[in-house]
């Protein structure tokens, strides 16, 4: 109760304080990933640009590794009710609250950065609407490198996925793996390495970047580039905080967001290149998908997306129609 009262007091101060006072703001930005991750580095870059472009009036402190205690599905609510003013959010993780956020993690609806960018730009108005429904503003978004399969044994076909106990990051990946005959597992990222060590899982659906960060070469041997998805990570701000800013401050923040987003899309590409090189140098065998395997993946992917469209809500169907899907 005290915490809520404290937050409310701060916000009311923003609304009713003189303009000179309102121009000075300090905000925490919750970052789920470690400080070394390119998404977290991007958030730090964004904070630096905001401080620069507002002449120090707005200072953003990035808290990496989920150290503020906000992770997973609760992130939309946490930013919406100002428990934390700003956060990075993996869209697929909060798709249970807004189904449109699951769009970027549907399997193989895009298979390149160019396609991922086109889909993002087409769907952006609907992502923004969804954020507003949760009392926040989407500032920028950028993709993770393409998800592939880290495994002990080589994977060359759908049959090779049968029986795999695979950690995945959201329900779309779980649905795909289940249809492919696998056993999807959900667990916090911090538990993945130990789960691989103990045999609780034997594979991971994730990017080369995460595989490098997790040092998967110590426990796994193969990475299959199935181009499963280019999951979007977004940074949002609570709308009450946003509305308390002057127009100049808002424009400065949007300028910083535009520049950060552009840099982050390239950072994702570079991270993918660097990470593929790093895991190969450490012994991971990297496998491209054959035409036949690709067709098998697409068959399951199309089935999943067809089910999604049939069950989607009115807003999501409108979004899909507008982007030709």
CSV table of C-alpha atoms in Angstrom, one decimal:
chain,number,residue,atom,x,y,z
A,1,UNK,CA,0.0,0.0,0.0
A,2,UNK,CA,2.8,2.4,0.9
A,3,UNK,CA,4.6,1.7,-2.4
A,4,UNK,CA,1.4,2.4,-4.4
A,5,UNK,CA,0.9,5.6,-2.4
A,6,UNK,CA,4.5,6.7,-3.0
A,7,UNK,CA,4.2,6.1,-6.8
A,8,UNK,CA,0.9,8.0,-6.9
A,9,UNK,CA,2.5,10.9,-5.0
A,10,UNK,CA,5.3,11.1,-7.5
A,11,UNK,CA,3.0,11.0,-10.5
A,12,UNK,CA,0.7,13.7,-9.0
A,13,UNK,CA,3.8,15.8,-8.5
A,14,UNK,CA,4.7,15.4,-12.2
A,15,UNK,CA,1.2,16.5,-13.2
A,16,UNK,CA,0.8,19.5,-10.9
A,17,UNK,CA,4.3,20.7,-10.3
A,18,UNK,CA,5.6,23.9,-12.0
A,19,UNK,CA,7.1,23.4,-15.4
A,20,UNK,CA,10.6,24.0,-14.2
A,21,UNK,CA,10.3,21.1,-11.7
A,22,UNK,CA,8.5,18.8,-14.1
A,23,UNK,CA,11.4,19.1,-16.6
A,24,UNK,CA,13.8,17.2,-14.3
A,25,UNK,CA,13.1,13.5,-14.2
A,26,UNK,CA,14.9,10.4,-13.1
A,27,UNK,CA,13.6,7.1,-14.3
A,28,UNK,CA,14.6,3.4,-13.9
A,29,UNK,CA,14.6,1.2,-17.0
A,30,UNK,CA,14.2,-2.5,-16.2
A,31,UNK,CA,16.4,-4.6,-18.5
A,32,UNK,CA,15.8,-8.3,-18.4
A,33,UNK,CA,19.1,-9.4,-20.0
A,34,UNK,CA,22.7,-9.2,-18.8
A,35,UNK,CA,24.7,-6.0,-19.2
A,36,UNK,CA,26.7,-7.6,-22.0
A,37,UNK,CA,23.7,-8.4,-24.1
A,38,UNK,CA,23.2,-6.1,-27.1
A,39,UNK,CA,19.6,-5.3,-26.1
A,40,UNK,CA,20.8,-4.1,-22.7
A,41,UNK,CA,23.6,-2.2,-24.3
A,42,UNK,CA,21.0,-0.6,-26.6
A,43,UNK,CA,18.9,0.5,-23.7
A,44,UNK,CA,22.0,2.1,-22.1
A,45,UNK,CA,22.7,3.9,-25.4
A,46,UNK,CA,19.1,5.1,-25.5
A,47,UNK,CA,19.4,6.4,-21.9
A,48,UNK,CA,22.6,8.3,-22.8
A,49,UNK,CA,21.0,9.9,-25.9
A,50,UNK,CA,17.9,10.9,-23.9
A,51,UNK,CA,20.1,12.6,-21.3
A,52,UNK,CA,22.1,14.3,-24.1
A,53,UNK,CA,19.1,15.5,-26.1
A,54,UNK,CA,17.3,16.8,-23.0
A,55,UNK,CA,20.4,18.6,-21.7
A,56,UNK,CA,20.4,16.4,-18.6
A,57,UNK,CA,16.8,17.1,-17.7
A,58,UNK,CA,15.9,13.4,-18.1
A,59,UNK,CA,18.2,10.8,-16.6
A,60,UNK,CA,17.5,7.1,-17.2
A,61,UNK,CA,19.2,4.4,-15.2
A,62,UNK,CA,19.3,0.9,-16.8
A,63,UNK,CA,19.1,-2.0,-14.4
A,64,UNK,CA,20.3,-5.1,-16.2
A,65,UNK,CA,19.6,-8.8,-15.6
A,66,UNK,CA,16.1,-8.2,-14.3
A,67,UNK,CA,17.7,-7.0,-11.0
A,68,UNK,CA,14.6,-4.9,-10.3
A,69,UNK,CA,12.6,-8.1,-10.0
A,70,UNK,CA,10.4,-7.6,-13.0
A,71,UNK,CA,10.5,-10.4,-15.6
A,72,UNK,CA,8.2,-12.4,-17.9
A,73,UNK,CA,4.4,-12.1,-18.4
A,74,UNK,CA,4.0,-9.5,-15.6
A,75,UNK,CA,6.1,-6.9,-17.5
A,76,UNK,CA,3.1,-5.3,-19.3
A,77,UNK,CA,1.3,-4.8,-16.0
A,78,UNK,CA,4.4,-3.6,-14.2
A,79,UNK,CA,5.0,-0.8,-16.7
A,80,UNK,CA,1.3,0.0,-17.1
A,81,UNK,CA,0.8,0.6,-13.4
A,82,UNK,CA,4.2,2.4,-13.0
A,83,UNK,CA,5.7,-0.2,-10.7
A,84,UNK,CA,8.6,0.4,-13.1
A,85,UNK,CA,8.6,3.4,-15.4
A,86,UNK,CA,10.3,1.7,-18.4
A,87,UNK,CA,11.3,-1.8,-19.4
A,88,UNK,CA,12.5,-3.9,-22.2
A,89,UNK,CA,10.0,-6.6,-23.0
A,90,UNK,CA,10.2,-9.7,-25.2
A,91,UNK,CA,6.9,-9.4,-27.1
A,92,UNK,CA,6.3,-13.1,-27.3
A,93,UNK,CA,6.5,-13.5,-23.5
A,94,UNK,CA,3.5,-11.1,-23.0
A,95,UNK,CA,1.4,-12.5,-25.9
A,96,UNK,CA,-0.9,-14.0,-23.4
A,97,UNK,CA,-2.0,-10.5,-22.5
A,98,UNK,CA,-2.1,-9.1,-26.1
A,99,UNK,CA,-2.1,-11.8,-28.8
A,100,UNK,CA,-0.7,-9.4,-31.4
A,101,UNK,CA,2.6,-9.4,-29.5
A,102,UNK,CA,3.0,-13.0,-30.5
A,103,UNK,CA,3.2,-12.2,-34.2
A,104,UNK,CA,7.0,-12.0,-34.4
A,105,UNK,CA,7.5,-15.4,-32.8
A,106,UNK,CA,5.2,-17.4,-35.1
A,107,UNK,CA,7.4,-20.0,-36.9
A,108,UNK,CA,8.9,-19.1,-40.2
A,109,UNK,CA,6.5,-16.3,-41.2
A,110,UNK,CA,9.7,-14.4,-41.9
A,111,UNK,CA,13.1,-15.9,-42.7
A,112,UNK,CA,15.3,-12.9,-43.1
A,113,UNK,CA,16.0,-9.5,-41.5
A,114,UNK,CA,14.5,-7.8,-44.5
A,115,UNK,CA,11.3,-9.7,-44.1
A,116,UNK,CA,11.3,-9.2,-40.3
A,117,UNK,CA,11.7,-5.4,-40.8
A,118,UNK,CA,8.8,-5.3,-43.3
A,119,UNK,CA,6.5,-7.2,-40.9
A,120,UNK,CA,7.5,-5.0,-38.0
A,121,UNK,CA,6.7,-1.8,-39.9
A,122,UNK,CA,3.4,-3.1,-41.2
A,123,UNK,CA,2.3,-4.2,-37.7
A,124,UNK,CA,3.7,-1.3,-35.8
A,125,UNK,CA,0.4,0.7,-35.5
A,126,UNK,CA,-1.2,-2.4,-33.9
A,127,UNK,CA,1.7,-2.9,-31.5
A,128,UNK,CA,1.4,0.8,-30.5
A,129,UNK,CA,-2.4,0.4,-30.0
A,130,UNK,CA,-1.8,-2.7,-27.8
A,131,UNK,CA,0.7,-0.8,-25.7
A,132,UNK,CA,-1.7,2.1,-25.2
A,133,UNK,CA,-4.3,-0.4,-23.9
A,134,UNK,CA,-1.8,-1.2,-21.2
A,135,UNK,CA,-1.1,2.4,-20.4
A,136,UNK,CA,2.3,2.7,-22.0
A,137,UNK,CA,4.0,3.9,-25.1
A,138,UNK,CA,6.2,1.8,-27.4
A,139,UNK,CA,9.5,3.7,-27.9
A,140,UNK,CA,11.4,1.3,-30.1
A,141,UNK,CA,11.8,-2.4,-31.0
A,142,UNK,CA,14.5,-4.6,-32.5
A,143,UNK,CA,14.7,-8.3,-33.2
A,144,UNK,CA,16.7,-11.1,-31.7
A,145,UNK,CA,18.9,-12.9,-34.2
A,146,UNK,CA,17.0,-15.8,-35.8
A,147,UNK,CA,16.1,-18.7,-33.5
A,148,UNK,CA,17.6,-22.1,-34.2
A,149,UNK,CA,18.0,-25.4,-32.4
A,150,UNK,CA,20.9,-26.2,-30.1
A,151,UNK,CA,21.1,-30.0,-29.7
A,152,UNK,CA,23.4,-32.8,-28.7
A,153,UNK,CA,22.8,-34.7,-32.0
A,154,UNK,CA,22.6,-33.4,-35.5
A,155,UNK,CA,19.1,-32.4,-36.7
A,156,UNK,CA,18.3,-32.9,-40.4
A,157,UNK,CA,14.6,-33.5,-40.4
A,158,UNK,CA,11.4,-33.3,-38.4
A,159,UNK,CA,11.9,-36.9,-37.4
A,160,UNK,CA,15.1,-35.8,-35.6
A,161,UNK,CA,13.1,-33.5,-33.4
A,162,UNK,CA,10.9,-36.3,-32.2
A,163,UNK,CA,11.4,-36.9,-28.5
A,164,UNK,CA,13.6,-33.9,-27.9
A,165,UNK,CA,13.1,-32.1,-24.5
A,166,UNK,CA,13.5,-28.6,-25.7
A,167,UNK,CA,13.5,-25.3,-23.7
A,168,UNK,CA,11.6,-22.7,-25.6
A,169,UNK,CA,10.8,-19.0,-24.9
A,170,UNK,CA,7.0,-18.8,-25.6
A,171,UNK,CA,3.9,-20.6,-26.4
A,172,UNK,CA,4.4,-20.4,-30.2
A,173,UNK,CA,7.7,-22.3,-29.9
A,174,UNK,CA,6.0,-24.8,-27.6
A,175,UNK,CA,3.2,-25.4,-30.0
A,176,UNK,CA,5.6,-25.9,-32.9
A,177,UNK,CA,7.8,-28.4,-31.0
A,178,UNK,CA,4.8,-30.4,-29.8
A,179,UNK,CA,3.5,-30.8,-33.3
A,180,UNK,CA,7.0,-31.8,-34.5
A,181,UNK,CA,7.0,-34.6,-31.8
A,182,UNK,CA,9.1,-32.9,-29.3
A,183,UNK,CA,8.6,-32.1,-25.6
A,184,UNK,CA,8.7,-28.3,-25.1
A,185,UNK,CA,9.9,-27.1,-21.7
A,186,UNK,CA,9.4,-23.7,-20.0
A,187,UNK,CA,11.9,-22.5,-17.5
A,188,UNK,CA,13.7,-19.3,-16.6
A,189,UNK,CA,16.9,-18.6,-18.7
A,190,UNK,CA,19.0,-18.8,-15.6
A,191,UNK,CA,18.1,-22.4,-15.1
A,192,UNK,CA,18.8,-23.6,-18.7
A,193,UNK,CA,22.5,-24.5,-18.3
A,194,UNK,CA,22.0,-26.6,-15.2
A,195,UNK,CA,18.9,-28.3,-16.8
A,196,UNK,CA,21.1,-29.3,-19.8
A,197,UNK,CA,23.8,-30.5,-17.4
A,198,UNK,CA,21.4,-32.7,-15.4
A,199,UNK,CA,19.5,-34.0,-18.5
A,200,UNK,CA,16.2,-32.3,-17.6
A,201,UNK,CA,16.4,-30.9,-21.1
A,202,UNK,CA,18.6,-31.9,-24.0
A,203,UNK,CA,18.1,-29.0,-26.4
A,204,UNK,CA,17.2,-25.3,-26.6
A,205,UNK,CA,15.3,-23.3,-29.2
A,206,UNK,CA,17.1,-19.9,-29.2
A,207,UNK,CA,19.5,-17.6,-31.1
A,208,UNK,CA,23.2,-18.1,-31.7
A,209,UNK,CA,23.6,-15.0,-29.5
A,210,UNK,CA,22.0,-16.7,-26.5
A,211,UNK,CA,23.9,-19.9,-27.2
A,212,UNK,CA,27.1,-18.0,-27.1
A,213,UNK,CA,26.1,-16.1,-23.9
A,214,UNK,CA,25.2,-19.5,-22.4
A,215,UNK,CA,28.4,-21.2,-23.5
A,216,UNK,CA,26.3,-24.1,-24.9
A,217,UNK,CA,29.4,-25.7,-26.4
A,218,UNK,CA,30.2,-27.0,-23.0
A,219,UNK,CA,27.0,-29.1,-23.0
A,220,UNK,CA,25.7,-29.3,-26.6
A,221,UNK,CA,27.3,-30.1,-30.0
A,222,UNK,CA,25.1,-28.8,-32.8
A,223,UNK,CA,23.2,-25.7,-33.9
A,224,UNK,CA,20.7,-26.1,-36.7
A,225,UNK,CA,19.7,-22.8,-38.5
A,226,UNK,CA,16.0,-23.4,-38.8
A,227,UNK,CA,15.2,-19.7,-39.0
A,228,UNK,CA,12.4,-20.3,-36.7
A,229,UNK,CA,11.6,-16.6,-35.9
A,230,UNK,CA,13.1,-13.2,-35.4
A,231,UNK,CA,11.5,-12.3,-32.0
A,232,UNK,CA,11.0,-8.6,-31.3
A,233,UNK,CA,12.1,-7.0,-28.1
A,234,UNK,CA,10.5,-3.7,-27.3
A,235,UNK,CA,11.2,-0.8,-24.9
A,236,UNK,CA,8.1,0.9,-23.5
A,237,UNK,CA,7.4,3.8,-21.1
A,238,UNK,CA,4.5,4.3,-18.7
A,239,UNK,CA,2.0,6.7,-20.3
A,240,UNK,CA,1.6,8.8,-17.1
A,241,UNK,CA,5.4,9.4,-17.1
A,242,UNK,CA,5.3,10.1,-20.8
A,243,UNK,CA,2.4,12.6,-20.5
A,244,UNK,CA,4.2,14.5,-17.7
A,245,UNK,CA,7.0,15.5,-20.1
A,246,UNK,CA,7.0,18.7,-22.1
A,247,UNK,CA,6.7,18.4,-25.9
A,248,UNK,CA,10.4,19.2,-26.3
A,249,UNK,CA,11.3,16.3,-23.9
A,250,UNK,CA,9.0,13.9,-25.7
A,251,UNK,CA,10.5,14.8,-29.1
A,252,UNK,CA,14.0,14.4,-27.6
A,253,UNK,CA,13.1,11.0,-26.4
A,254,UNK,CA,11.5,10.0,-29.7
A,255,UNK,CA,14.7,11.2,-31.5
A,256,UNK,CA,16.8,9.0,-29.2
A,257,UNK,CA,14.4,6.1,-29.8
A,258,UNK,CA,14.6,6.4,-33.6
A,259,UNK,CA,18.4,6.4,-33.5
A,260,UNK,CA,18.6,3.5,-31.0
A,261,UNK,CA,16.1,1.4,-33.0
A,262,UNK,CA,18.2,1.9,-36.2
A,263,UNK,CA,21.4,1.0,-34.4
A,264,UNK,CA,19.8,-2.0,-32.7
A,265,UNK,CA,18.6,-3.7,-35.9
A,266,UNK,CA,22.2,-3.6,-37.1
A,267,UNK,CA,23.5,-4.7,-33.7
A,268,UNK,CA,21.2,-7.7,-34.0
A,269,UNK,CA,22.7,-8.6,-37.4
A,270,UNK,CA,26.3,-8.1,-36.0
A,271,UNK,CA,25.5,-10.1,-32.9
A,272,UNK,CA,24.3,-13.0,-35.1
A,273,UNK,CA,27.5,-12.9,-37.2
A,274,UNK,CA,29.8,-12.7,-34.2
A,275,UNK,CA,27.9,-15.4,-32.3
A,276,UNK,CA,27.9,-17.9,-35.1
A,277,UNK,CA,31.6,-17.4,-35.4
A,278,UNK,CA,32.1,-17.8,-31.7
A,279,UNK,CA,30.1,-21.0,-31.3
A,280,UNK,CA,31.8,-22.5,-34.3
A,281,UNK,CA,35.2,-21.7,-32.9
A,282,UNK,CA,34.3,-23.4,-29.7
A,283,UNK,CA,33.2,-26.6,-31.4
A,284,UNK,CA,29.6,-26.3,-32.2
A,285,UNK,CA,28.8,-27.8,-35.6
A,286,UNK,CA,26.4,-25.5,-37.5
A,287,UNK,CA,24.0,-27.0,-40.0
A,288,UNK,CA,22.0,-25.3,-42.7
A,289,UNK,CA,18.4,-26.5,-43.4
A,290,UNK,CA,18.0,-28.6,-46.5
A,291,UNK,CA,15.1,-27.9,-48.9
A,292,UNK,CA,13.3,-31.0,-47.8
A,293,UNK,CA,13.7,-30.1,-44.1
A,294,UNK,CA,12.5,-26.6,-44.9
A,295,UNK,CA,9.4,-27.8,-46.5
A,296,UNK,CA,8.7,-30.0,-43.4
A,297,UNK,CA,9.2,-26.9,-41.1
A,298,UNK,CA,6.9,-24.8,-43.3
A,299,UNK,CA,4.1,-27.4,-43.3
A,300,UNK,CA,3.9,-27.3,-39.5
A,301,UNK,CA,4.3,-23.5,-39.4
A,302,UNK,CA,1.5,-23.0,-41.9
A,303,UNK,CA,-0.8,-25.2,-39.8
A,304,UNK,CA,0.0,-23.3,-36.6
A,305,UNK,CA,-0.5,-19.9,-38.3
A,306,UNK,CA,-3.8,-21.1,-39.8
A,307,UNK,CA,-5.0,-22.0,-36.3
A,308,UNK,CA,-3.9,-18.7,-35.0
A,309,UNK,CA,-5.8,-16.7,-37.6
A,310,UNK,CA,-9.0,-18.8,-37.0
A,311,UNK,CA,-8.9,-18.1,-33.3
A,312,UNK,CA,-7.6,-14.5,-33.4
A,313,UNK,CA,-9.6,-11.6,-31.9
A,314,UNK,CA,-11.1,-8.8,-34.0
A,315,UNK,CA,-8.2,-6.4,-33.6
A,316,UNK,CA,-5.6,-9.0,-34.5
A,317,UNK,CA,-7.5,-10.2,-37.6
A,318,UNK,CA,-7.8,-6.5,-38.7
A,319,UNK,CA,-4.0,-6.2,-38.2
A,320,UNK,CA,-3.3,-9.4,-40.2
A,321,UNK,CA,-5.6,-8.3,-43.0
A,322,UNK,CA,-3.9,-4.9,-43.3
A,323,UNK,CA,-0.5,-6.6,-43.7
A,324,UNK,CA,-1.7,-9.2,-46.1
A,325,UNK,CA,-1.5,-12.2,-43.8
